[in-house]
XYZ file of C-alpha atoms in Angstrom:
668
model
C 116.324 72.454 106.428
C 117.774 70.058 103.902
C 121.078 68.520 104.877
C 123.998 68.419 102.502
C 124.495 64.879 101.293
C 126.677 63.110 98.761
C 124.898 59.777 98.892
C 124.291 58.057 95.545
C 121.356 55.905 94.529
C 120.606 53.188 92.040
C 118.055 55.558 90.574
C 120.913 57.395 88.843
C 120.639 54.584 86.298
C 118.366 56.125 83.649
C 116.674 52.769 83.009
C 115.426 52.687 86.559
C 113.464 55.880 85.992
C 111.270 53.855 83.623
C 110.329 51.518 86.433
C 107.224 53.390 87.393
C 104.521 51.426 89.144
C 101.691 52.327 86.800
C 98.456 50.375 86.699
C 96.541 51.759 83.729
C 92.890 50.852 83.158
C 91.621 50.417 79.604
C 93.317 50.471 76.271
C 93.543 54.235 76.077
C 96.786 55.403 77.660
C 96.586 59.171 77.473
C 99.489 59.884 79.762
C 100.411 63.367 80.788
C 103.726 65.153 80.080
C 105.201 66.295 83.295
C 107.187 68.948 81.597
C 108.810 70.269 78.503
C 110.129 67.776 75.998
C 113.583 68.189 74.579
C 113.123 65.478 71.952
C 110.573 67.513 69.962
C 110.756 70.947 68.424
C 107.881 73.378 68.186
C 107.658 72.838 64.444
C 107.465 69.063 64.798
C 104.954 68.934 67.653
C 102.346 67.376 65.349
C 104.751 64.774 63.994
C 104.615 61.265 65.439
C 107.796 59.558 66.593
C 108.754 56.268 64.991
C 107.038 53.175 66.325
C 109.037 52.253 69.376
C 107.524 49.550 71.531
C 108.446 49.665 75.198
C 107.657 47.264 78.003
C 107.661 48.917 81.384
C 106.739 47.282 84.664
C 103.169 48.279 85.450
C 102.283 49.327 81.902
C 100.295 47.110 79.588
C 102.980 45.362 77.526
C 103.857 46.744 74.142
C 103.172 50.460 74.617
C 103.683 52.217 71.281
C 105.661 55.449 71.632
C 104.245 56.619 68.280
C 100.920 57.332 70.045
C 102.337 60.031 72.336
C 100.835 62.973 70.443
C 97.596 61.165 69.621
C 96.985 60.545 73.319
C 97.999 64.021 74.440
C 100.989 62.822 76.422
C 103.144 65.641 75.032
C 100.697 68.256 76.416
C 100.252 66.781 79.892
C 102.163 68.092 82.892
C 102.350 65.248 85.409
C 105.232 62.939 86.348
C 103.649 59.856 84.814
C 103.468 61.331 81.322
C 106.910 62.821 81.821
C 108.336 59.389 82.520
C 106.752 58.050 79.326
C 108.346 60.879 77.350
C 111.721 60.025 78.860
C 111.318 56.274 78.286
C 110.322 56.852 74.653
C 113.323 59.082 74.052
C 111.177 62.185 73.486
C 112.470 64.036 76.551
C 115.516 64.063 78.779
C 115.597 63.356 82.459
C 117.146 65.844 84.833
C 120.845 66.381 85.202
C 123.210 67.919 87.703
C 124.876 71.286 87.267
C 128.170 71.111 85.424
C 130.617 73.961 85.169
C 132.595 76.257 87.449
C 130.811 77.744 90.436
C 130.747 81.494 90.823
C 132.165 82.855 94.042
C 129.326 85.358 94.503
C 127.434 85.037 97.753
C 123.786 85.150 96.731
C 122.525 85.023 100.293
C 123.919 88.458 101.011
C 121.417 89.949 98.565
C 118.568 90.415 100.981
C 115.706 92.777 101.640
C 115.368 93.724 105.311
C 111.695 94.660 105.108
C 109.008 93.980 102.501
C 105.817 91.980 102.210
C 105.428 88.944 104.436
C 107.504 87.782 107.357
C 110.370 85.347 107.588
C 110.559 82.664 104.899
C 110.100 79.127 106.222
C 111.617 76.056 104.550
C 108.942 73.373 104.190
C 111.537 70.640 103.683
C 112.857 69.405 107.004
C 115.194 66.423 107.191
C 117.840 65.147 104.814
C 117.688 64.736 101.030
C 120.205 63.330 98.571
C 121.111 64.888 95.249
C 119.622 61.859 93.453
C 115.947 62.685 94.154
C 115.782 66.178 95.687
C 113.006 67.810 93.646
C 110.218 69.553 95.563
C 108.019 72.093 93.784
C 104.454 72.998 92.763
C 102.698 74.065 95.960
C 99.130 74.431 97.266
C 98.967 76.265 100.613
C 95.887 76.281 102.852
C 95.094 77.294 106.434
C 92.208 76.145 108.594
C 89.845 79.171 108.613
C 88.613 78.166 112.078
C 92.115 77.700 113.463
C 94.757 79.508 111.358
C 97.499 77.913 113.439
C 96.859 74.811 111.316
C 98.391 75.128 107.835
C 98.946 72.362 105.288
C 101.061 72.711 102.148
C 101.001 69.902 99.595
C 103.651 69.730 96.874
C 105.389 67.449 94.427
C 108.296 65.555 95.992
C 110.568 63.122 94.150
C 112.561 61.861 97.149
C 111.148 58.316 96.778
C 110.877 58.378 92.980
C 109.801 56.505 91.045
C 107.441 54.918 93.593
C 105.948 58.251 94.749
C 106.036 61.938 93.764
C 103.925 63.495 96.522
C 104.688 65.296 99.746
C 103.287 67.693 102.322
C 104.281 69.738 105.348
C 102.075 70.952 108.181
C 102.298 73.750 110.726
C 100.604 73.872 114.109
C 101.887 77.343 115.045
C 100.529 79.534 112.275
C 103.405 78.979 109.876
C 106.289 79.884 112.194
C 107.578 76.317 111.711
C 106.634 73.394 109.464
C 107.087 69.647 109.763
C 107.570 67.571 106.657
C 105.481 64.389 106.640
C 107.904 61.501 106.735
C 107.244 59.101 105.179
C 104.760 60.690 102.794
C 101.348 59.221 103.725
C 100.115 59.612 100.146
C 102.468 56.927 98.817
C 99.958 54.229 99.750
C 96.222 53.700 99.558
C 95.712 54.690 95.931
C 98.609 52.938 94.196
C 101.531 54.971 92.853
C 101.239 58.712 93.435
C 102.269 61.004 90.563
C 101.822 64.374 92.218
C 99.852 67.422 91.009
C 98.884 68.591 94.526
C 95.633 70.114 95.775
C 94.827 70.986 99.405
C 91.217 71.393 100.541
C 89.620 72.142 103.903
C 86.125 70.905 104.725
C 84.616 73.141 107.408
C 81.632 70.926 108.336
C 83.959 68.095 109.406
C 87.034 70.125 110.345
C 89.121 68.058 107.919
C 91.943 68.710 105.471
C 91.996 66.818 102.164
C 95.109 66.180 100.065
C 94.468 65.300 96.429
C 96.942 63.885 93.904
C 97.055 61.880 90.681
C 97.171 58.180 91.497
C 97.238 54.900 89.584
C 94.765 53.276 91.978
C 91.987 55.545 90.720
C 91.588 54.117 87.232
C 95.228 54.156 86.164
C 95.792 57.914 86.112
C 92.889 59.300 88.086
C 92.533 61.508 91.127
C 92.750 60.199 94.697
C 92.090 61.855 98.045
C 93.496 61.495 101.561
C 91.920 62.965 104.705
C 93.279 64.424 107.945
C 91.193 65.320 111.001
C 94.095 66.546 113.161
C 95.478 69.494 111.227
C 97.541 67.510 108.738
C 99.537 65.454 111.229
C 98.048 62.070 110.299
C 96.204 60.982 107.161
C 93.820 58.240 106.070
C 93.041 57.116 102.536
C 89.857 58.686 101.218
C 87.742 58.139 98.131
C 88.802 58.369 94.500
C 87.741 61.806 93.307
C 87.695 60.508 89.731
C 88.541 57.139 88.214
C 90.342 57.975 84.982
C 93.146 56.764 82.766
C 94.384 60.159 81.550
C 93.716 62.897 84.121
C 96.066 65.869 84.443
C 96.606 69.169 86.267
C 93.795 68.996 88.781
C 92.794 72.003 90.869
C 90.396 72.362 93.796
C 88.396 74.741 95.990
C 86.161 74.367 99.066
C 83.071 76.419 99.855
C 83.515 77.139 103.566
C 81.134 80.071 103.909
C 78.087 79.042 106.010
C 75.931 81.605 104.174
C 76.551 79.899 100.815
C 73.757 77.753 99.337
C 76.470 75.151 98.710
C 78.264 75.370 102.046
C 80.646 72.452 102.563
C 80.800 71.479 98.892
C 84.297 70.645 97.593
C 85.187 71.032 93.911
C 87.949 69.555 91.739
C 88.637 70.407 88.085
C 91.105 68.785 85.678
C 91.926 67.974 82.047
C 90.788 64.524 80.905
C 92.892 63.411 77.930
C 90.681 60.360 77.413
C 88.034 62.710 75.996
C 88.551 64.801 72.863
C 91.753 66.834 72.917
C 91.806 66.974 76.719
C 88.361 67.935 77.961
C 88.137 70.367 80.868
C 86.023 68.625 83.512
C 84.863 69.210 87.074
C 83.350 67.210 89.910
C 82.189 67.981 93.421
C 81.416 66.289 96.709
C 78.362 67.353 98.709
C 78.842 64.732 101.441
C 82.175 65.875 102.891
C 84.351 63.830 100.547
C 82.661 60.455 100.970
C 81.549 60.357 97.320
C 82.108 62.502 94.233
C 79.706 63.465 91.455
C 80.116 62.016 87.954
C 82.420 64.182 85.784
C 80.814 67.289 84.295
C 82.148 68.724 81.039
C 83.131 72.382 81.262
C 84.848 72.645 77.860
C 85.146 69.881 75.286
C 85.843 71.379 71.866
C 88.379 70.896 69.105
C 90.531 73.536 70.838
C 92.514 72.406 73.862
C 91.723 74.520 76.952
C 94.137 74.021 79.842
C 92.645 73.808 83.341
C 94.469 76.749 84.910
C 92.770 76.888 88.332
C 89.320 76.736 89.948
C 88.013 79.111 92.623
C 84.806 80.287 94.267
C 83.370 83.586 95.478
C 84.553 84.182 99.053
C 81.449 86.265 99.850
C 79.272 83.151 100.136
C 77.026 83.608 97.091
C 77.909 80.105 95.850
C 79.264 81.187 92.438
C 82.181 79.162 91.068
C 84.780 80.072 88.444
C 87.371 78.160 86.416
C 90.178 79.921 84.581
C 91.207 78.151 81.397
C 93.837 78.913 78.795
C 93.985 78.264 75.056
C 97.720 77.837 74.549
C 97.641 78.283 70.785
C 99.149 74.886 70.023
C 102.220 75.360 72.207
C 105.788 75.854 71.063
C 107.546 79.200 70.984
C 106.592 81.813 70.070
C 102.869 81.251 70.514
C 99.802 83.201 71.600
C 97.506 82.493 74.560
C 93.848 83.298 75.210
C 92.339 83.469 78.709
C 88.915 81.938 79.344
C 86.589 82.206 82.347
C 83.869 79.623 83.033
C 81.154 80.275 85.631
C 78.693 78.089 87.533
C 75.844 79.402 89.686
C 74.234 76.044 90.511
C 76.899 74.351 92.582
C 79.025 73.126 89.683
C 76.322 71.260 87.750
C 76.367 73.533 84.688
C 79.021 75.911 83.375
C 79.021 78.878 81.001
C 82.004 80.319 79.135
C 81.376 83.919 80.210
C 84.660 85.404 78.972
C 87.062 84.762 76.110
C 89.884 87.276 76.204
C 92.089 88.744 73.501
C 95.124 86.890 72.197
C 98.459 87.739 73.798
C 102.039 86.545 73.378
C 102.957 83.711 75.732
C 106.027 84.118 77.953
C 109.368 82.400 77.441
C 112.630 82.410 75.527
C 112.334 79.174 73.565
C 110.568 75.810 73.681
C 111.353 72.160 74.144
C 108.569 70.303 72.423
C 105.126 71.642 73.310
C 106.087 73.783 76.294
C 107.738 77.196 76.244
C 110.440 77.780 78.868
C 111.625 80.852 80.739
C 115.404 80.272 80.655
C 118.183 78.753 78.620
C 120.427 76.155 80.275
C 120.316 72.639 81.644
C 120.609 69.389 79.727
C 117.586 70.162 77.512
C 118.964 73.563 76.529
C 115.963 75.388 78.008
C 114.474 75.325 81.479
C 111.405 76.115 83.636
C 108.422 75.438 81.409
C 105.671 78.015 81.700
C 102.825 78.900 79.341
C 101.608 81.925 81.310
C 99.342 80.133 83.813
C 98.197 82.073 86.867
C 95.237 81.941 89.239
C 91.719 83.410 89.590
C 90.048 84.734 92.754
C 86.575 86.158 93.447
C 84.783 88.239 96.075
C 81.349 89.904 95.904
C 80.934 89.111 92.196
C 84.284 90.752 91.402
C 86.553 88.294 89.589
C 90.335 88.631 89.526
C 92.850 86.869 87.275
C 96.644 87.025 87.176
C 98.757 85.560 84.377
C 102.069 86.083 82.575
C 102.725 87.186 79.032
C 105.827 87.993 76.992
C 107.265 91.424 77.597
C 108.682 93.862 75.082
C 111.768 92.845 73.134
C 113.993 90.472 75.104
C 111.762 90.536 78.203
C 110.686 86.889 78.630
C 107.712 87.676 80.856
C 105.627 90.238 82.733
C 102.789 89.599 85.191
C 99.364 91.060 84.430
C 96.108 91.448 86.343
C 92.583 91.808 84.966
C 89.416 92.573 86.928
C 85.718 91.959 86.291
C 82.886 93.637 88.198
C 80.093 91.652 86.513
C 80.812 88.085 87.647
C 83.344 87.323 84.945
C 81.408 88.532 81.893
C 83.701 91.445 80.988
C 87.141 92.464 82.176
C 88.959 95.778 82.239
C 92.245 96.574 80.580
C 95.214 94.431 81.726
C 97.347 96.066 84.411
C 101.023 95.157 84.714
C 101.704 94.285 88.344
C 105.509 94.359 88.117
C 106.528 98.015 87.886
C 110.161 97.532 86.867
C 111.538 98.876 83.606
C 114.052 96.050 83.138
C 113.959 93.218 80.604
C 114.393 90.613 83.324
C 111.566 88.024 83.612
C 108.513 87.836 85.848
C 106.470 84.630 85.696
C 104.150 82.065 87.334
C 101.906 84.320 89.461
C 99.296 83.387 92.044
C 96.643 85.507 93.762
C 94.447 85.183 96.842
C 91.479 87.160 98.138
C 90.467 87.318 101.791
C 86.882 87.343 103.142
C 87.265 91.117 103.574
C 88.276 91.710 99.964
C 92.023 92.244 100.325
C 94.182 90.770 97.553
C 97.762 89.534 97.451
C 99.398 88.715 94.124
C 102.784 86.954 94.185
C 105.154 85.952 91.401
C 108.736 84.918 90.529
C 110.795 88.015 89.688
C 114.305 88.449 88.240
C 114.450 92.265 88.121
C 117.201 92.610 90.735
C 119.720 90.442 88.911
C 121.509 90.571 85.594
C 121.715 86.880 84.741
C 120.767 83.363 85.790
C 122.891 80.214 85.681
C 121.318 76.767 85.957
C 122.136 75.126 89.311
C 124.906 77.521 90.324
C 124.433 78.555 93.986
C 126.756 81.535 93.536
C 124.604 83.348 90.976
C 121.443 85.041 92.296
C 118.587 84.802 89.792
C 115.214 85.739 91.288
C 113.159 86.571 94.341
C 109.431 86.355 95.064
C 107.667 89.704 94.698
C 104.148 90.676 95.703
C 101.591 93.408 95.317
C 98.621 94.035 97.580
C 95.176 95.606 97.235
C 93.026 96.631 100.193
C 89.853 97.377 98.189
C 89.091 94.251 96.144
C 91.396 95.242 93.296
C 90.271 98.837 92.680
C 93.688 100.177 93.688
C 97.024 98.584 94.538
C 99.969 99.233 96.817
C 103.428 99.351 95.281
C 105.025 96.035 94.339
C 107.826 94.895 96.622
C 109.773 91.792 97.541
C 108.201 88.939 99.525
C 110.978 86.368 99.951
C 113.885 87.341 102.186
C 116.711 85.807 100.174
C 117.702 85.976 96.531
C 117.495 82.520 94.997
C 119.787 81.033 92.381
C 118.125 79.210 89.513
C 117.765 75.675 90.910
C 118.859 72.675 88.889
C 116.683 69.619 88.273
C 119.098 66.699 88.828
C 116.515 63.902 89.183
C 116.741 61.628 86.137
C 113.189 60.375 86.678
C 111.821 63.895 86.176
C 111.878 65.845 82.930
C 114.865 68.149 82.630
C 112.785 71.274 82.006
C 110.566 70.925 85.082
C 110.568 73.419 87.964
C 106.912 73.286 88.970
C 103.889 74.400 86.940
C 101.900 76.400 89.491
C 101.598 77.634 93.061
C 98.133 78.148 94.590
C 97.779 81.049 97.024
C 94.906 81.251 99.533
C 93.687 83.490 102.346
C 91.765 83.444 105.617
C 90.216 86.438 107.355
C 93.586 87.308 108.893
C 96.314 86.167 106.487
C 97.280 85.573 102.873
C 99.349 82.406 102.356
C 101.690 81.439 99.546
C 104.584 79.050 98.895
C 107.106 78.741 96.095
C 110.028 76.865 94.533
C 113.588 78.101 94.890
C 117.235 77.080 95.061
C 118.794 78.687 98.134
C 119.467 75.293 99.773
C 122.347 73.363 98.234
C 122.932 69.624 98.192
C 126.320 68.260 97.128
C 127.384 71.774 96.174
C 124.578 72.595 93.784
C 121.349 74.478 93.925
C 118.245 72.313 93.552
C 114.481 72.681 93.873
C 113.180 73.335 97.382
C 109.888 74.816 98.630
C 109.463 77.750 101.029
C 106.403 79.462 102.490
C 105.401 82.868 103.853
C 102.285 84.816 104.838
C 101.074 88.408 104.719
C 98.460 90.032 107.001
C 95.105 90.418 105.292
C 94.517 93.856 106.799
C 94.862 97.118 104.924
C 98.080 98.912 104.197
C 99.195 102.229 102.808
C 97.087 104.357 100.497
C 97.358 102.531 97.158
C 98.290 103.913 93.785
C 95.446 103.721 91.250
C 95.155 100.865 88.750
C 92.734 100.234 85.889
C 89.418 98.691 86.861
C 87.149 96.264 85.055
C 84.734 98.890 83.733
C 85.760 101.884 81.619
C 83.707 104.292 83.744
C 85.172 103.229 87.079
C 87.490 105.801 88.655
C 90.187 104.569 91.061
C 90.634 106.253 94.412
C 93.335 108.888 94.095
C 96.204 109.272 96.537
C 95.576 112.306 98.786
C 98.081 115.145 98.505
C 97.696 117.514 101.469
C 100.121 120.301 102.260
C 103.451 118.638 103.082
C 105.513 119.191 106.178
C 109.275 118.942 105.674
C 109.304 116.378 102.857
C 106.714 116.879 100.085
C 104.096 114.148 99.806
C 104.870 113.976 96.114
C 108.328 112.606 96.986
C 106.759 109.609 98.766
C 105.715 106.347 97.104
C 104.168 104.172 99.817
C 103.833 103.623 103.554
C 103.399 100.085 104.882
C 103.088 98.521 108.316
C 102.547 94.977 109.518
C 103.264 92.526 112.319
C 105.381 89.477 111.583
C 105.583 86.446 113.828
C 109.020 85.129 114.830
C 110.161 82.508 117.309
C 111.127 85.360 119.635
C 107.738 87.089 119.499
C 105.856 89.429 117.202
C 107.803 92.191 115.456
C 106.076 95.350 114.249
C 107.573 96.709 111.040
C 106.903 99.893 109.111
C 108.463 101.105 105.869
C 108.296 104.404 104.019
C 109.430 104.339 100.399
C 110.459 107.541 98.591
C 110.795 108.315 94.907
C 114.586 108.783 95.059
C 117.543 109.222 97.426
C 117.466 113.020 97.597
C 116.170 112.920 101.201
C 118.649 110.309 102.438
C 119.900 111.246 105.910
C 116.768 113.217 106.844
C 114.430 112.046 109.571
C 110.738 111.210 109.514
C 108.394 110.420 112.403
C 106.477 107.132 112.527
C 103.978 106.949 115.384
C 102.859 103.622 116.887
C 99.751 103.877 119.072
C 100.525 107.564 119.619
C 104.197 107.004 120.510
C 106.527 108.828 118.071
C 109.654 107.170 116.658
C 112.308 109.164 114.802
C 113.572 107.197 111.796
C 116.425 108.218 109.502
C 115.958 107.791 105.751
C 118.577 105.480 104.249
C 118.702 105.824 100.473
C 115.075 105.882 99.403
C 113.652 104.024 102.415
C 112.930 104.688 106.073
C 112.312 101.557 108.124
C 111.134 100.992 111.679
C 111.222 97.665 113.514
C 109.918 97.170 117.056
C 110.595 93.701 118.520
C 108.316 91.961 121.015
C 105.328 94.141 120.181
C 102.341 93.290 122.438
C 99.513 91.230 120.987
C 96.480 93.022 119.649
C 95.645 95.874 117.312
C 98.125 98.689 116.668
C 97.759 101.946 114.739
C 100.828 103.018 112.795
C 100.985 106.473 111.194
C 103.457 108.683 109.363
C 103.144 111.937 111.311
C 106.071 113.931 109.915
C 105.514 114.674 107.110
C 101.866 114.535 108.117
C 98.804 113.893 106.004
C 100.498 112.012 103.171
C 99.057 108.600 104.042
C 96.195 107.291 106.084
C 97.122 105.472 109.321
C 97.597 101.728 109.043
C 95.912 99.369 111.497
C 97.668 96.043 111.953
C 97.253 93.127 114.348
C 99.938 91.226 116.192
C 98.589 87.743 116.855
């Protein structure tokens, strides 16, 4: 865990934040905005700032700040472009929380049982309040040895020389070790973050990919680990570019695929057009990378949301893109799906969705933000980006859009059964009726077709206060499907602790930044996800920290129906046999899973009811034929059995009987 520290650094001097070690190739300096920009308004996004010439160590002398919009710097998301915005006076750097602290104890607002197991802090060791920002995660497990997990993320602890970090686990995610020092701070010049984690099955190697100055000025560099993420060596440049931004990646690890072993990376290239969406791949285990391939290069800017591939092994690839409608707030978004069936060589725009209102409450420059507060007046930039997933030609996409009235955001899911050509009606994954925000979702699909969608969710709390550890703001929530998205279990909490809204006190990072994405993944046995939150304080204030959790990939309770991708598809209905004691109609869901703790596996089961009218009554939950009497507390009945033996266990609700199918879970 992070240690409380009051140490100060010379980097508190705002002029030092400009001292970024940037080696840019060529005259075109299309640098990417790492966040939202407080110096511009939505109505003036097209206007050019006055000619302000800056000389920054590492930059070609005489950079003209008036070219920021022309070169797409105001639309880019990385730390390098963010530093240019700060240096040119078009954005503010981060600032500490100021104001009285509430005396509320946020960490008492917990959920004893929900999706996932115990949350694990990825940040071990001490941090200071000067450069404490960790966020934006990509989580990946070795499919051949799920005990090996690597999470890459942005990390400002050695800013402005490096903005990358990673943690690895050798025990299946029960504990993580933060790499110290970050091995990605050397080998490819200065590292400016935007993390991607890949696993190459033919060589048994992890790859970490970040933006780096040594790959053309602002290109994409790779590092390789052959020991589960413990040690790393510098790899090849994925792309030599001067203006790359928001890269994403996926590995084809299915031996039945015609492109088995191929690794893919997509990104926006602001040296081409208005920020061309491009992709490359390696077919020789990361030794070399194909020349860039244009996916979308039109007069309309299409953000690279995320890339993914079909887990079934048919070799089909997909990229989710987003037309952000010119940015600002309010604005409308349009989802796009691009598909490749020839190993990434050619791409087709198979789907262009309807326009929808982007999430947020206001904007700072180009980017909309989810909250008010902080030195820029608004905070946590988010345009609605999510993540795609695919299995057996069924394509899934999650994203966020503005809710009704004052609701800043809801999370939606769409599903295609024809390889991304058409999608069914959007289904709102968060079932709450509040106006509190949900935002920044991710989704993963396992090789058996189970899905886990996860997002940031403020439904449990009435307000959020920037950086105040005494005010709970949000928790991670999830929703699971056991049948490739045809039907879904109820949504429920994933993270164990309510998080305050973290501050962003690092002056070298834009004030509105709290991470732009989290990439969830799955193996045959688990779904994995990580996120940004503020439960850990440094010098008395909440700041950005990254946590991780996992959910078994096996089935769960009988799901409630959701819309499917085709109008004629009919979801599986929940069975309603004759009730015993408590009517089946008074029950919402029944879940069971094993969670791994340092003291052994714990089997957990939870029955959720529609209301509290049965509180105090007993139900029977049977584990491998052994009945357990459980008393309903409020609208939940929960069973926990510590030190459950390894192996497969069948968990059933036997009184009332017949309401839900038995759940089979594995303790491993």
